[in-house]
PDB file of C-alpha atoms and ligand atoms in Angstrom:
ATOM      1  CA  MET A   1       1.947 -10.093  12.594  1.00  0.00           C
ATOM      2  CA  PHE A   2       0.489  -7.833   9.948  1.00  0.00           C
ATOM      3  CA  ILE A   3       2.809  -5.651   7.769  1.00  0.00           C
ATOM      4  CA  SER A   4       1.615  -3.194   5.043  1.00  0.00           C
ATOM      5  CA  PHE A   5       3.889  -1.603   2.511  1.00  0.00           C
ATOM      6  CA  GLU A   6       3.154   1.903   1.430  1.00  0.00           C
ATOM      7  CA  GLY A   7       4.463   4.542  -0.997  1.00  0.00           C
ATOM      8  CA  ILE A   8       3.594   6.345  -4.147  1.00  0.00           C
ATOM      9  CA  ASP A   9       3.673   4.500  -7.391  1.00  0.00           C
ATOM     10  CA  GLY A  10       7.248   3.652  -8.636  1.00  0.00           C
ATOM     11  CA  VAL A  11       9.214   3.429  -5.323  1.00  0.00           C
ATOM     12  CA  GLY A  12       9.722  -0.205  -5.648  1.00  0.00           C
ATOM     13  CA  LYS A  13       7.414  -1.803  -3.131  1.00  0.00           C
ATOM     14  CA  SER A  14       6.880  -5.110  -5.105  1.00  0.00           C
ATOM     15  CA  THR A  15      10.514  -5.854  -5.288  1.00  0.00           C
ATOM     16  CA  GLN A  16      10.890  -5.466  -1.516  1.00  0.00           C
ATOM     17  CA  LEU A  17       7.666  -7.443  -0.795  1.00  0.00           C
ATOM     18  CA  GLU A  18       8.898 -10.463  -2.869  1.00  0.00           C
ATOM     19  CA  SER A  19      12.359 -10.443  -1.320  1.00  0.00           C
ATOM     20  CA  LEU A  20      10.863 -10.299   2.249  1.00  0.00           C
ATOM     21  CA  GLN A  21       8.418 -13.140   1.522  1.00  0.00           C
ATOM     22  CA  GLU A  22      11.287 -15.311   0.295  1.00  0.00           C
ATOM     23  CA  PHE A  23      13.408 -14.605   3.321  1.00  0.00           C
ATOM     24  CA  LEU A  24      10.632 -15.233   5.849  1.00  0.00           C
ATOM     25  CA  ILE A  25       9.599 -18.509   4.171  1.00  0.00           C
ATOM     26  CA  SER A  26      13.299 -19.569   4.249  1.00  0.00           C
ATOM     27  CA  ARG A  27      13.214 -18.950   8.061  1.00  0.00           C
ATOM     28  CA  GLY A  28      10.271 -21.313   8.410  1.00  0.00           C
ATOM     29  CA  HIS A  29       7.497 -18.715   8.650  1.00  0.00           C
ATOM     30  CA  ARG A  30       4.041 -19.074   6.970  1.00  0.00           C
ATOM     31  CA  VAL A  31       3.376 -16.046   4.926  1.00  0.00           C
ATOM     32  CA  LEU A  32       0.473 -14.620   3.087  1.00  0.00           C
ATOM     33  CA  ARG A  33       1.534 -12.046   0.512  1.00  0.00           C
ATOM     34  CA  THR A  34      -1.306  -9.964  -0.856  1.00  0.00           C
ATOM     35  CA  LEU A  35      -2.239  -6.619  -2.296  1.00  0.00           C
ATOM     36  CA  GLU A  36      -4.801  -3.894  -2.700  1.00  0.00           C
ATOM     37  CA  PRO A  37      -6.686  -3.187  -4.783  1.00  0.00           C
ATOM     38  CA  GLY A  38      -7.299  -6.769  -6.065  1.00  0.00           C
ATOM     39  CA  GLY A  39      -6.343  -9.271  -3.353  1.00  0.00           C
ATOM     40  CA  THR A  40      -9.549 -11.259  -3.824  1.00  0.00           C
ATOM     41  CA  GLU A  41     -11.521 -12.331  -6.800  1.00  0.00           C
ATOM     42  CA  LEU A  42     -14.151  -9.691  -6.073  1.00  0.00           C
ATOM     43  CA  GLY A  43     -11.259  -7.281  -5.476  1.00  0.00           C
ATOM     44  CA  GLN A  44      -9.926  -8.093  -8.983  1.00  0.00           C
ATOM     45  CA  GLU A  45     -13.161  -6.760 -10.490  1.00  0.00           C
ATOM     46  CA  ILE A  46     -13.115  -3.669  -8.234  1.00  0.00           C
ATOM     47  CA  ARG A  47      -9.500  -3.143  -9.327  1.00  0.00           C
ATOM     48  CA  HIS A  48     -10.371  -3.299 -13.035  1.00  0.00           C
ATOM     49  CA  LEU A  49     -13.234  -0.759 -12.412  1.00  0.00           C
ATOM     50  CA  LEU A  50     -10.825   1.615 -10.655  1.00  0.00           C
ATOM     51  CA  LEU A  51      -7.802   1.354 -12.795  1.00  0.00           C
ATOM     52  CA  HIS A  52      -8.752   0.171 -16.254  1.00  0.00           C
ATOM     53  CA  ARG A  53     -12.328   0.960 -17.009  1.00  0.00           C
ATOM     54  CA  LYS A  54     -12.775   3.986 -19.415  1.00  0.00           C
ATOM     55  CA  GLY A  55     -14.286   7.157 -18.142  1.00  0.00           C
ATOM     56  CA  ASP A  56     -14.053   9.115 -14.934  1.00  0.00           C
ATOM     57  CA  VAL A  57     -14.786   7.887 -11.391  1.00  0.00           C
ATOM     58  CA  ALA A  58     -16.135  10.491  -8.969  1.00  0.00           C
ATOM     59  CA  PRO A  59     -13.700  10.964  -5.993  1.00  0.00           C
ATOM     60  CA  ARG A  60     -16.077   9.753  -3.305  1.00  0.00           C
ATOM     61  CA  ALA A  61     -17.048   6.725  -5.476  1.00  0.00           C
ATOM     62  CA  GLU A  62     -13.302   6.044  -5.847  1.00  0.00           C
ATOM     63  CA  ALA A  63     -12.806   6.250  -2.109  1.00  0.00           C
ATOM     64  CA  LEU A  64     -15.840   3.851  -1.534  1.00  0.00           C
ATOM     65  CA  LEU A  65     -14.558   1.264  -4.215  1.00  0.00           C
ATOM     66  CA  TYR A  66     -11.244   1.114  -2.531  1.00  0.00           C
ATOM     67  CA  ALA A  67     -12.782   0.811   0.771  1.00  0.00           C
ATOM     68  CA  ALA A  68     -15.143  -1.973  -0.521  1.00  0.00           C
ATOM     69  CA  ASP A  69     -12.095  -3.855  -1.965  1.00  0.00           C
ATOM     70  CA  ARG A  70     -10.405  -3.523   1.432  1.00  0.00           C
ATOM     71  CA  ALA A  71     -13.411  -4.618   3.499  1.00  0.00           C
ATOM     72  CA  HIS A  72     -13.678  -7.839   1.469  1.00  0.00           C
ATOM     73  CA  HIS A  73     -10.026  -8.412   1.506  1.00  0.00           C
ATOM     74  CA  VAL A  74      -9.751  -8.147   5.335  1.00  0.00           C
ATOM     75  CA  ALA A  75     -12.845 -10.128   5.995  1.00  0.00           C
ATOM     76  CA  THR A  76     -12.172 -13.091   3.624  1.00  0.00           C
ATOM     77  CA  LYS A  77      -8.393 -13.223   3.359  1.00  0.00           C
ATOM     78  CA  ILE A  78      -6.278 -11.130   5.891  1.00  0.00           C
ATOM     79  CA  ARG A  79      -8.058 -11.840   9.101  1.00  0.00           C
ATOM     80  CA  PRO A  80      -8.360 -15.607   8.416  1.00  0.00           C
ATOM     81  CA  ALA A  81      -4.621 -15.798   7.644  1.00  0.00           C
ATOM     82  CA  LEU A  82      -3.746 -13.900  10.908  1.00  0.00           C
ATOM     83  CA  GLU A  83      -5.941 -16.237  12.939  1.00  0.00           C
ATOM     84  CA  ARG A  84      -4.067 -19.156  11.409  1.00  0.00           C
ATOM     85  CA  GLY A  85      -0.895 -17.459  12.768  1.00  0.00           C
ATOM     86  CA  GLU A  86       0.571 -16.434   9.361  1.00  0.00           C
ATOM     87  CA  ILE A  87       2.613 -13.320   8.796  1.00  0.00           C
ATOM     88  CA  VAL A  88       0.518 -11.107   6.414  1.00  0.00           C
ATOM     89  CA  LEU A  89       2.321  -8.790   3.983  1.00  0.00           C
ATOM     90  CA  THR A  90       0.239  -6.509   1.932  1.00  0.00           C
ATOM     91  CA  ASP A  91       1.189  -4.155  -0.838  1.00  0.00           C
ATOM     92  CA  ARG A  92      -0.988  -1.196   0.167  1.00  0.00           C
ATOM     93  CA  TYR A  93      -3.545  -0.808   2.802  1.00  0.00           C
ATOM     94  CA  PHE A  94      -5.636   2.010   4.207  1.00  0.00           C
ATOM     95  CA  ASP A  95      -2.775   4.509   4.315  1.00  0.00           C
ATOM     96  CA  SER A  96      -2.951   4.466   0.510  1.00  0.00           C
ATOM     97  CA  SER A  97      -6.667   5.689   0.750  1.00  0.00           C
ATOM     98  CA  VAL A  98      -5.660   8.470   3.307  1.00  0.00           C
ATOM     99  CA  ALA A  99      -2.816   9.591   1.018  1.00  0.00           C
ATOM    100  CA  TYR A 100      -4.416   9.147  -2.457  1.00  0.00           C
ATOM    101  CA  GLN A 101      -8.064   9.927  -1.890  1.00  0.00           C
ATOM    102  CA  GLY A 102      -7.823  12.029   1.345  1.00  0.00           C
ATOM    103  CA  ALA A 103      -4.860  14.079   0.423  1.00  0.00           C
ATOM    104  CA  ALA A 104      -4.219  13.869  -3.303  1.00  0.00           C
ATOM    105  CA  ARG A 105      -7.822  13.887  -4.361  1.00  0.00           C
ATOM    106  CA  ASP A 106      -8.544  16.452  -1.670  1.00  0.00           C
ATOM    107  CA  LEU A 107     -11.434  14.675   0.099  1.00  0.00           C
ATOM    108  CA  ASP A 108     -11.513  15.163   3.757  1.00  0.00           C
ATOM    109  CA  VAL A 109      -8.410  13.029   5.216  1.00  0.00           C
ATOM    110  CA  ASN A 110     -10.119  12.126   8.524  1.00  0.00           C
ATOM    111  CA  GLN A 111     -13.333  10.993   6.751  1.00  0.00           C
ATOM    112  CA  VAL A 112     -11.421   8.878   4.382  1.00  0.00           C
ATOM    113  CA  ARG A 113      -9.428   7.275   7.296  1.00  0.00           C
ATOM    114  CA  ASP A 114     -12.884   6.778   9.214  1.00  0.00           C
ATOM    115  CA  ILE A 115     -14.442   4.986   6.201  1.00  0.00           C
ATOM    116  CA  SER A 116     -11.440   2.736   5.889  1.00  0.00           C
ATOM    117  CA  LEU A 117     -11.363   1.898   9.591  1.00  0.00           C
ATOM    118  CA  TRP A 118     -14.956   1.100   9.382  1.00  0.00           C
ATOM    119  CA  ALA A 119     -14.520  -1.038   6.343  1.00  0.00           C
ATOM    120  CA  VAL A 120     -11.782  -3.190   8.079  1.00  0.00           C
ATOM    121  CA  ASP A 121     -13.431  -3.143  11.558  1.00  0.00           C
ATOM    122  CA  ASN A 122     -10.351  -1.353  12.927  1.00  0.00           C
ATOM    123  CA  LEU A 123      -7.692  -3.752  11.895  1.00  0.00           C
ATOM    124  CA  VAL A 124      -4.530  -1.595  11.980  1.00  0.00           C
ATOM    125  CA  PRO A 125      -1.134  -3.088  10.777  1.00  0.00           C
ATOM    126  CA  ASP A 126       1.582  -3.842  13.371  1.00  0.00           C
ATOM    127  CA  LEU A 127       4.143  -2.279  11.142  1.00  0.00           C
ATOM    128  CA  THR A 128       3.878  -0.167   8.099  1.00  0.00           C
ATOM    129  CA  ILE A 129       6.841   0.225   5.765  1.00  0.00           C
ATOM    130  CA  LEU A 130       6.924   3.404   3.940  1.00  0.00           C
ATOM    131  CA  LEU A 131       9.305   3.636   0.926  1.00  0.00           C
ATOM    132  CA  ASP A 132       9.846   7.313   0.224  1.00  0.00           C
ATOM    133  CA  LEU A 133      10.956   9.001  -2.936  1.00  0.00           C
ATOM    134  CA  PRO A 134      10.246  12.411  -4.318  1.00  0.00           C
ATOM    135  CA  ALA A 135       7.393  12.238  -6.830  1.00  0.00           C
ATOM    136  CA  GLN A 136       9.459  13.308  -9.893  1.00  0.00           C
ATOM    137  CA  ASP A 137      11.841  10.424  -9.275  1.00  0.00           C
ATOM    138  CA  ALA A 138       9.241   7.846  -8.700  1.00  0.00           C
ATOM    139  CA  ILE A 139       7.530   8.962 -11.937  1.00  0.00           C
ATOM    140  CA  GLN A 140      10.865   8.708 -13.821  1.00  0.00           C
ATOM    141  CA  ARG A 141      11.459   5.081 -12.421  1.00  0.00           C
ATOM    142  CA  ARG A 142       7.956   4.043 -13.505  1.00  0.00           C
ATOM    143  CA  SER A 143       8.493   5.392 -16.960  1.00  0.00           C
ATOM    144  CA  ARG A 144      11.577   3.242 -17.385  1.00  0.00           C
ATOM    145  CA  THR A 145       9.470   0.043 -16.942  1.00  0.00           C
ATOM    146  CA  GLY A 146       7.700   1.048 -20.260  1.00  0.00           C
ATOM    147  CA  THR A 147       4.221  -0.272 -19.057  1.00  0.00           C
ATOM    148  CA  GLU A 148       1.084   1.580 -19.965  1.00  0.00           C
ATOM    149  CA  PRO A 149       0.071   3.924 -17.187  1.00  0.00           C
ATOM    150  CA  ASP A 150      -3.300   3.159 -15.428  1.00  0.00           C
ATOM    151  CA  ARG A 151      -6.005   5.724 -14.629  1.00  0.00           C
ATOM    152  CA  LEU A 152      -4.192   6.801 -11.361  1.00  0.00           C
ATOM    153  CA  GLU A 153      -0.793   6.685 -12.863  1.00  0.00           C
ATOM    154  CA  ARG A 154      -1.896   9.268 -15.417  1.00  0.00           C
ATOM    155  CA  GLU A 155      -2.240  11.928 -12.705  1.00  0.00           C
ATOM    156  CA  LYS A 156       0.207  14.821 -12.674  1.00  0.00           C
ATOM    157  CA  VAL A 157       3.309  15.141 -10.462  1.00  0.00           C
ATOM    158  CA  GLU A 158       1.507  17.405  -8.063  1.00  0.00           C
ATOM    159  CA  PHE A 159      -1.022  14.613  -7.222  1.00  0.00           C
ATOM    160  CA  PHE A 160       1.849  12.318  -6.178  1.00  0.00           C
ATOM    161  CA  GLU A 161       3.624  15.055  -4.261  1.00  0.00           C
ATOM    162  CA  ARG A 162       0.454  15.522  -2.149  1.00  0.00           C
ATOM    163  CA  ALA A 163       0.152  11.872  -1.602  1.00  0.00           C
ATOM    164  CA  ARG A 164       3.866  11.658  -0.533  1.00  0.00           C
ATOM    165  CA  GLY A 165       3.408  14.654   1.768  1.00  0.00           C
ATOM    166  CA  MET A 166       0.531  12.953   3.499  1.00  0.00           C
ATOM    167  CA  TYR A 167       2.466   9.674   3.813  1.00  0.00           C
ATOM    168  CA  LEU A 168       5.225  11.563   5.585  1.00  0.00           C
ATOM    169  CA  GLU A 169       2.722  13.145   7.895  1.00  0.00           C
ATOM    170  CA  LEU A 170       1.111   9.691   8.823  1.00  0.00           C
ATOM    171  CA  ALA A 171       4.540   8.291   9.274  1.00  0.00           C
ATOM    172  CA  LYS A 172       4.811  10.193  12.639  1.00  0.00           C
ATOM    173  CA  GLU A 173       2.815   7.289  14.043  1.00  0.00           C
ATOM    174  CA  GLN A 174       4.764   4.688  15.877  1.00  0.00           C
ATOM    175  CA  ARG A 175       3.770   1.813  13.647  1.00  0.00           C
ATOM    176  CA  PHE A 176       5.773   3.227  10.648  1.00  0.00           C
ATOM    177  CA  LEU A 177       9.293   2.519   9.319  1.00  0.00           C
ATOM    178  CA  VAL A 178      10.352   5.233   6.763  1.00  0.00           C
ATOM    179  CA  ILE A 179      12.998   4.166   4.295  1.00  0.00           C
ATOM    180  CA  ASP A 180      14.754   6.375   1.669  1.00  0.00           C
ATOM    181  CA  ALA A 181      13.888   4.437  -1.484  1.00  0.00           C
ATOM    182  CA  ASN A 182      16.946   5.924  -3.140  1.00  0.00           C
ATOM    183  CA  GLN A 183      19.161   3.391  -1.526  1.00  0.00           C
ATOM    184  CA  SER A 184      20.007  -0.019  -3.111  1.00  0.00           C
ATOM    185  CA  VAL A 185      17.471  -2.829  -3.206  1.00  0.00           C
ATOM    186  CA  ASP A 186      19.753  -4.671  -0.554  1.00  0.00           C
ATOM    187  CA  GLN A 187      20.063  -1.750   1.745  1.00  0.00           C
ATOM    188  CA  ILE A 188      16.346  -1.262   1.774  1.00  0.00           C
ATOM    189  CA  GLN A 189      15.695  -4.987   2.487  1.00  0.00           C
ATOM    190  CA  ALA A 190      18.371  -4.925   5.357  1.00  0.00           C
ATOM    191  CA  ALA A 191      16.564  -1.984   6.921  1.00  0.00           C
ATOM    192  CA  ILE A 192      13.278  -3.899   6.854  1.00  0.00           C
ATOM    193  CA  ARG A 193      14.796  -7.145   8.296  1.00  0.00           C
ATOM    194  CA  ASN A 194      16.441  -5.156  11.119  1.00  0.00           C
ATOM    195  CA  ARG A 195      13.268  -3.679  12.148  1.00  0.00           C
ATOM    196  CA  LEU A 196      11.546  -7.178  12.038  1.00  0.00           C
ATOM    197  CA  VAL A 197      14.316  -8.498  14.342  1.00  0.00           C
ATOM    198  CA  GLU A 198      13.593  -5.656  16.768  1.00  0.00           C
ATOM    199  CA  LEU A 199       9.897  -6.757  16.602  1.00  0.00           C
ATOM    200  CA  GLY A 200      10.890 -10.419  17.423  1.00  0.00           C
ATOM    201  CA  ILE A 201      10.863 -11.846  13.974  1.00  0.00           C
ATOM    202  CA  SER A 202      13.986 -13.549  12.661  1.00  0.00           C
TER     203      SER A 202
HETATM  204  P1  LIG B   1      -0.874  -0.754  -7.299  1.00  0.00           P
HETATM  205  O1  LIG B   1      -1.304  -2.090  -7.182  1.00  0.00           O
HETATM  206  O2  LIG B   1       0.283  -0.362  -6.225  1.00  0.00           O
HETATM  207  O3  LIG B   1      -0.375  -0.293  -8.655  1.00  0.00           O
HETATM  208  P2  LIG B   1       0.559  -1.155  -9.640  1.00  0.00           P
HETATM  209  O4  LIG B   1       0.000  -2.369  -9.862  1.00  0.00           O
HETATM  210  O5  LIG B   1       0.620  -0.267 -10.917  1.00  0.00           O
HETATM  211  O6  LIG B   1       1.947  -1.202  -8.933  1.00  0.00           O
HETATM  212  O7  LIG B   1      -2.123   0.273  -6.918  1.00  0.00           O
HETATM  213  C1  LIG B   1      -2.910   0.801  -7.929  1.00  0.00           C
HETATM  214  C2  LIG B   1      -3.161   2.162  -7.697  1.00  0.00           C
HETATM  215  O8  LIG B   1      -4.247   2.489  -6.945  1.00  0.00           O
HETATM  216  C3  LIG B   1      -1.983   2.972  -7.216  1.00  0.00           C
HETATM  217  O9  LIG B   1      -1.914   4.183  -8.259  1.00  0.00           O
HETATM  218  C4  LIG B   1      -2.330   3.547  -5.968  1.00  0.00           C
HETATM  219  C5  LIG B   1      -3.909   3.566  -5.992  1.00  0.00           C
HETATM  220  N1  LIG B   1      -4.670   3.348  -4.708  1.00  0.00           N
HETATM  221  C6  LIG B   1      -5.406   4.271  -4.223  1.00  0.00           C
HETATM  222  O10 LIG B   1      -5.538   5.356  -4.815  1.00  0.00           O
HETATM  223  N2  LIG B   1      -6.078   4.184  -3.015  1.00  0.00           N
HETATM  224  C7  LIG B   1      -5.955   2.951  -2.325  1.00  0.00           C
HETATM  225  O11 LIG B   1      -6.705   2.883  -1.232  1.00  0.00           O
HETATM  226  C8  LIG B   1      -5.185   1.973  -2.857  1.00  0.00           C
HETATM  227  C9  LIG B   1      -5.085   0.697  -2.123  1.00  0.00           C
HETATM  228  C10 LIG B   1      -4.565   2.167  -4.006  1.00  0.00           C
END
């Protein structure tokens, strides 16, 4: 079972991932919790280039760097874990590229998706959990954490609105569960666990 978590910055993905991981482990499942960009050692270096290096990154270069991170992540970490029978939880996957590089950066959405699918040799999640919040609210939440914004987080509200719009568009696909991230942490977690039960995981 391969589960991705998606949403714009500040919707609370990490809290939910952590809680779900603990729950699944307590039920005796073997779980790999991972993230993009930066789920591998090579990925950590790519993450640094993307988010913390000084200077601009051309949009197509940005898309390819995320795809390179993902290709290595899937080949060396995600596929092997799935083959071992583990449940894989990832904080972001290729829908992030479609929403951020495809829609927010205004590259071609279908081309970005095709590059990503090629990078991962067509590995699509069984379930994608989209935590949804208006961009303004997400930015406000993020600013409360007091951490220094990275290169992507310095983008304007319109950038995140475009990403959010694309996510909601993508979420018409069957594999998505869309959750209003304005609910309490416990309510959101309950919605996620309910869907897992429906998929036969309890
Ligand atoms: P993330 O690790 O979620 O940020 P944080 O550690 O601050 O919670 O993701 C880093 C940034 O990269 C985030 O702004 C979203 C962006 N991103 C893309 O633009 N495209 C992608 O394909 C991925 C995976 C992330």
